[in-house]
Short mmCIF file of C-alpha atoms and ligand atoms in Angstrom, two decimals:
data_model
loop_
_atom_site.label_atom_id
_atom_site.label_comp_id
_atom_site.label_asym_id
_atom_site.label_seq_id
_atom_site.Cartn_x
_atom_site.Cartn_y
_atom_site.Cartn_z
CA MET A 1 60.63 125.67 118.68
CA LYS A 2 59.78 129.26 117.79
CA ASN A 3 57.13 130.25 115.28
CA ILE A 4 58.69 130.73 111.82
CA ALA A 5 57.37 134.31 111.79
CA LYS A 6 59.94 135.05 114.52
CA MET A 7 62.88 134.38 112.19
CA GLY A 8 64.97 137.53 111.98
CA ARG A 9 65.64 139.43 108.77
CA ALA A 10 69.41 139.13 109.25
CA GLU A 11 69.13 135.34 109.64
CA ALA A 12 66.93 135.01 106.56
CA ALA A 13 69.17 137.24 104.44
CA GLY A 14 72.12 134.87 104.85
CA ILE A 15 70.33 131.79 103.53
CA ARG A 16 71.52 130.39 100.17
CA TYR A 17 70.47 126.74 100.36
CA VAL A 18 66.94 125.51 101.07
CA LEU A 19 66.91 121.83 101.98
CA MET A 20 63.76 119.88 102.68
CA ASP A 21 62.47 116.45 103.52
CA ILE A 22 59.73 115.18 101.19
CA ASP A 23 57.17 112.91 102.92
CA ASP A 24 54.77 114.88 105.12
CA THR A 25 57.02 117.93 104.75
CA ILE A 26 56.07 118.95 101.21
CA THR A 27 53.43 116.23 100.74
CA ARG A 28 50.24 115.41 102.63
CA GLN A 29 48.81 111.89 102.63
CA GLY A 30 51.29 111.01 99.91
CA LYS A 31 50.43 113.82 97.49
CA LEU A 32 52.73 116.69 96.53
CA LEU A 33 50.63 119.80 97.17
CA ALA A 34 50.16 122.67 94.73
CA SER A 35 51.21 125.07 97.52
CA SER A 36 54.51 123.36 98.23
CA TYR A 37 55.38 122.64 94.60
CA THR A 38 54.72 126.30 93.78
CA ALA A 39 56.95 127.22 96.73
CA LEU A 40 59.77 125.11 95.27
CA TRP A 41 59.47 126.97 91.97
CA LYS A 42 59.42 130.37 93.70
CA LEU A 43 62.50 129.53 95.75
CA LYS A 44 64.34 128.28 92.67
CA GLU A 45 63.40 131.36 90.65
CA ALA A 46 64.51 133.61 93.55
CA GLY A 47 67.99 132.08 93.24
CA PHE A 48 68.07 129.71 96.22
CA ARG A 49 69.69 126.30 95.79
CA VAL A 50 66.77 123.93 96.30
CA ILE A 51 67.64 120.40 97.45
CA PRO A 52 65.24 117.73 98.74
CA VAL A 53 66.80 115.33 101.27
CA THR A 54 64.72 112.20 101.57
CA GLY A 55 64.48 108.57 102.55
CA ARG A 56 62.85 107.87 99.17
CA PRO A 57 64.62 105.52 96.76
CA ALA A 58 67.12 105.99 93.96
CA GLY A 59 64.38 105.35 91.40
CA TRP A 60 62.36 108.30 92.66
CA CYS A 61 65.46 110.50 92.85
CA ASP A 62 66.08 110.00 89.11
CA CYS A 63 62.62 111.46 88.48
CA ILE A 64 62.99 114.28 91.03
CA ALA A 65 66.42 115.39 89.77
CA ARG A 66 65.19 115.48 86.17
CA GLU A 67 61.65 116.77 86.62
CA TRP A 68 61.39 119.03 89.68
CA PRO A 69 62.73 122.61 90.04
CA VAL A 70 65.69 121.47 92.15
CA ASP A 71 69.50 121.73 92.16
CA GLY A 72 69.90 118.11 93.23
CA VAL A 73 68.33 115.52 95.48
CA ILE A 74 69.75 113.38 98.28
CA GLY A 75 68.02 110.01 98.59
CA GLU A 76 67.84 106.80 100.57
CA ASN A 77 68.63 108.70 103.80
CA GLY A 78 72.00 109.86 102.49
CA ALA A 79 73.24 106.93 100.37
CA LEU A 80 73.17 108.95 97.16
CA ALA A 81 72.83 112.32 95.46
CA PHE A 82 71.54 112.90 91.92
CA TRP A 83 71.60 116.21 90.06
CA GLU A 84 71.56 117.67 86.59
CA GLU A 85 74.40 119.56 84.99
CA SER A 86 73.87 121.74 81.98
CA ALA A 87 76.00 121.05 78.95
CA SER A 88 78.02 123.95 77.54
CA PRO A 89 75.73 126.72 76.23
CA GLN A 90 78.13 127.03 73.29
CA GLY A 91 77.06 123.60 72.07
CA THR A 92 75.56 123.73 68.60
CA GLU A 93 73.92 120.32 68.66
CA ILE A 94 70.64 120.04 70.56
CA ALA A 95 72.01 116.95 72.28
CA GLN A 96 74.87 119.02 73.71
CA ARG A 97 72.45 121.48 75.29
CA LEU A 98 70.40 118.88 77.15
CA PRO A 99 71.26 118.51 80.83
CA ILE A 100 73.17 115.46 81.98
CA LEU A 101 72.17 113.49 85.08
CA LYS A 102 75.08 113.11 87.52
CA THR A 103 75.20 110.65 90.40
CA MET A 104 77.22 110.50 93.61
CA TYR A 105 77.15 107.57 96.04
CA HIS A 106 78.28 107.88 99.64
CA PRO A 107 81.70 106.17 99.99
CA ASP A 108 80.30 104.06 102.85
CA ALA A 109 77.11 102.99 101.05
CA ILE A 110 76.61 99.21 100.99
CA LYS A 111 74.21 97.53 98.55
CA ASN A 112 70.95 96.30 100.06
CA ASP A 113 71.52 92.61 99.21
CA HIS A 114 73.46 92.29 102.50
CA PRO A 115 72.55 89.10 104.47
CA ILE A 116 72.06 91.05 107.72
CA LEU A 117 69.33 93.13 106.07
CA ALA A 118 67.62 89.93 104.91
CA ARG A 119 67.74 88.59 108.47
CA ILE A 120 66.33 91.82 109.96
CA ARG A 121 63.46 91.71 107.46
CA GLU A 122 62.66 88.08 108.35
CA ARG A 123 62.77 88.82 112.08
CA ALA A 124 60.55 91.90 111.67
CA PHE A 125 57.98 89.93 109.69
CA ALA A 126 57.96 87.20 112.38
CA GLN A 127 57.76 89.54 115.38
CA VAL A 128 55.84 92.66 114.28
CA PRO A 129 52.32 91.83 113.06
CA GLY A 130 51.25 93.83 110.00
CA ILE A 131 54.71 95.12 109.01
CA ARG A 132 55.40 94.73 105.26
CA ASP A 133 57.80 95.73 102.51
CA ALA A 134 57.41 99.32 101.28
CA LYS A 135 56.01 99.29 97.75
CA ASP A 136 58.96 101.41 96.54
CA GLN A 137 61.46 98.73 97.62
CA PHE A 138 62.12 97.67 94.01
CA ALA A 139 63.53 101.15 93.31
CA ARG A 140 66.03 101.04 96.22
CA LEU A 141 69.78 100.36 95.93
CA PHE A 142 71.14 100.61 99.47
CA ASP A 143 68.41 100.22 102.10
CA ILE A 144 65.36 98.21 102.89
CA ALA A 145 62.17 100.08 103.75
CA LEU A 146 59.43 98.48 105.82
CA ASP A 147 56.05 100.16 105.64
CA PHE A 148 54.03 100.88 108.77
CA ALA A 149 52.01 103.94 107.72
CA GLU A 150 52.17 104.62 103.98
CA GLU A 151 49.26 102.26 103.34
CA GLU A 152 46.57 100.56 105.38
CA PRO A 153 46.66 99.04 107.86
CA VAL A 154 48.43 101.93 109.59
CA LEU A 155 50.41 100.50 112.52
CA PRO A 156 51.22 102.41 115.71
CA LEU A 157 54.63 104.05 116.07
CA SER A 158 55.43 101.35 118.61
CA ALA A 159 55.54 98.84 115.71
CA ALA A 160 58.16 100.96 113.98
CA GLU A 161 60.07 101.17 117.27
CA GLN A 162 59.99 97.36 117.52
CA VAL A 163 61.54 97.04 114.06
CA LYS A 164 64.15 99.62 115.02
CA THR A 165 65.14 97.60 118.09
CA ILE A 166 65.57 94.46 115.96
CA ALA A 167 67.67 96.32 113.37
CA LEU A 168 69.91 97.99 115.95
CA GLY A 169 70.42 94.63 117.65
CA GLU A 170 71.72 93.23 114.35
CA GLY A 171 74.16 96.15 113.96
CA ALA A 172 72.32 98.02 111.19
CA ARG A 173 71.50 101.73 110.92
CA VAL A 174 67.85 102.63 111.15
CA LYS A 175 65.63 105.70 110.88
CA ILE A 176 61.88 106.00 111.31
CA SER A 177 60.12 108.40 108.94
CA SER A 178 56.43 109.26 109.04
CA ILE A 179 55.66 106.23 106.85
CA HIS A 180 58.59 103.77 106.73
CA VAL A 181 61.35 102.23 108.80
CA ASN A 182 64.53 102.52 106.70
CA ILE A 183 67.37 100.11 107.49
CA TRP A 184 70.88 100.09 105.99
CA MET A 185 74.43 98.87 106.68
CA GLY A 186 76.72 101.80 105.73
CA SER A 187 77.82 104.56 108.11
CA TYR A 188 76.05 107.59 106.65
CA ASP A 189 72.89 109.60 107.20
CA LYS A 190 71.03 112.49 105.58
CA LEU A 191 73.40 114.99 107.18
CA SER A 192 76.75 113.47 106.21
CA MET A 193 75.72 113.09 102.56
CA THR A 194 74.23 116.59 102.46
CA GLU A 195 77.52 118.12 103.59
CA LEU A 196 79.52 115.94 101.17
CA PHE A 197 77.26 116.87 98.26
CA LEU A 198 77.27 120.61 98.99
CA LYS A 199 81.07 120.67 99.23
CA GLU A 200 81.61 118.68 96.02
CA ARG A 201 78.88 120.26 93.93
CA PHE A 202 78.79 123.87 95.12
CA ASN A 203 82.15 124.27 96.89
CA TRP A 204 80.21 125.01 100.08
CA GLN A 205 82.68 126.15 102.76
CA GLY A 206 80.77 124.87 105.79
CA ASP A 207 78.88 128.06 106.73
CA LEU A 208 75.80 126.73 108.53
CA ALA A 209 74.13 130.15 108.43
CA GLU A 210 73.64 129.63 104.67
CA MET A 211 71.35 126.64 105.18
CA ILE A 212 67.75 126.18 106.06
CA PHE A 213 66.32 122.68 106.39
CA VAL A 214 62.64 121.81 106.75
CA GLY A 215 61.54 118.42 108.07
CA ASP A 216 58.79 116.67 109.97
CA SER A 217 59.92 113.49 111.71
CA PRO A 218 62.61 111.54 113.62
CA ASN A 219 64.62 110.64 110.49
CA ASP A 220 65.28 114.36 110.06
CA GLU A 221 66.89 114.69 113.50
CA PRO A 222 70.56 114.73 112.34
CA MET A 223 69.65 117.77 110.21
CA PHE A 224 67.73 119.46 113.04
CA ALA A 225 70.71 118.96 115.33
CA ARG A 226 73.26 120.38 112.89
CA PHE A 227 71.59 123.41 111.29
CA PRO A 228 70.87 126.39 113.57
CA LEU A 229 68.11 127.53 111.17
CA ALA A 230 66.35 124.16 110.93
CA CYS A 231 62.56 124.31 110.71
CA ALA A 232 59.69 121.88 110.96
CA VAL A 233 56.15 121.75 109.65
CA ALA A 234 53.51 121.65 112.39
CA ASN A 235 52.92 117.87 112.19
CA ILE A 236 56.28 117.37 113.92
CA ARG A 237 54.32 117.67 117.17
CA ARG A 238 53.27 114.01 116.75
CA TYR A 239 56.89 112.97 117.29
CA GLU A 240 58.04 115.50 119.85
CA GLY A 241 58.61 112.76 122.43
CA LEU A 242 60.83 110.83 119.98
CA ILE A 243 63.09 113.73 118.95
CA LYS A 244 65.82 114.97 121.30
CA ASN A 245 67.07 117.71 118.96
CA LEU A 246 64.07 119.72 117.88
CA PRO A 247 64.54 122.41 115.19
CA ALA A 248 64.71 126.13 115.98
CA TYR A 249 61.53 127.07 114.10
CA VAL A 250 58.13 125.57 113.40
CA ALA A 251 55.36 126.50 110.94
CA THR A 252 51.79 127.01 112.09
CA GLN A 253 50.48 124.78 109.27
CA GLU A 254 51.03 121.10 108.61
CA CYS A 255 52.78 119.27 105.77
CA GLY A 256 53.14 121.02 102.39
CA ASP A 257 51.17 124.06 103.50
CA GLY A 258 53.63 124.47 106.38
CA PHE A 259 56.52 124.25 103.93
CA ALA A 260 54.90 126.91 101.73
CA GLU A 261 54.50 129.12 104.83
CA ILE A 262 58.21 128.77 105.67
CA ALA A 263 59.23 129.40 102.04
CA GLN A 264 57.07 132.52 101.85
CA THR A 265 58.58 133.84 105.09
CA LEU A 266 62.01 133.42 103.53
CA LEU A 267 60.99 134.98 100.20
CA ASP A 268 59.39 137.96 101.94
CA MET A 269 62.66 138.74 103.73
CA ASN A 270 64.99 138.36 100.72
MG1 LIG B 1 59.12 113.11 106.37
#
């Protein structure tokens, strides 16, 4: 990984889409930072397409799509995308001018009431001391999230790895974020839904030089592997041993401050 300051002007000038993970990429200890939220606004106002790509649930994505300065959000590790579309500016009624929330679900997404997911959860509870349901589970449609580090007691990464082994053994898909183990049945990930969404929504033609993605942890690896201009915030170093495909660039600062550093680098060169 090269320092983000080493990104070339020609590389930066081609970027149209700024994609980012949420937890520990634009947040720190669960809070969205002023620095990173300001960076989202600056990117949006500079004309970039701003799209968070997260393991967070559908319920959060409704809020993010409506409330944040974004062009859409991909949630539940690629099960869904939510975005707002503006009604016709010619509309005379106020109701016609309000944006409309649009939703897209991955064609392979399977609802999270699947019996295999229930069995994985039971086995994890029996075999991994301290593992528990994520508190945002009620807002999820397609995956189950088991918490190992969002709240106390924080469990070692090895606990998350144990859950992963159980889930893979049952034939599920699984990704470890900085806080949760996400487990689902459909064949999709953050990357496949991102590409689907960009094609459908923005008629993106597949030019990878137009994308920058910023992440922090192993569940971002499909994005790191795909995008030549992928970046990480400095806290990725905690997981270096768990990630085969590291991103090209890394910020000097951690979490949201690292995201703001990357955004500013991009803004300075455009
Ligand atoms: Mg993260």
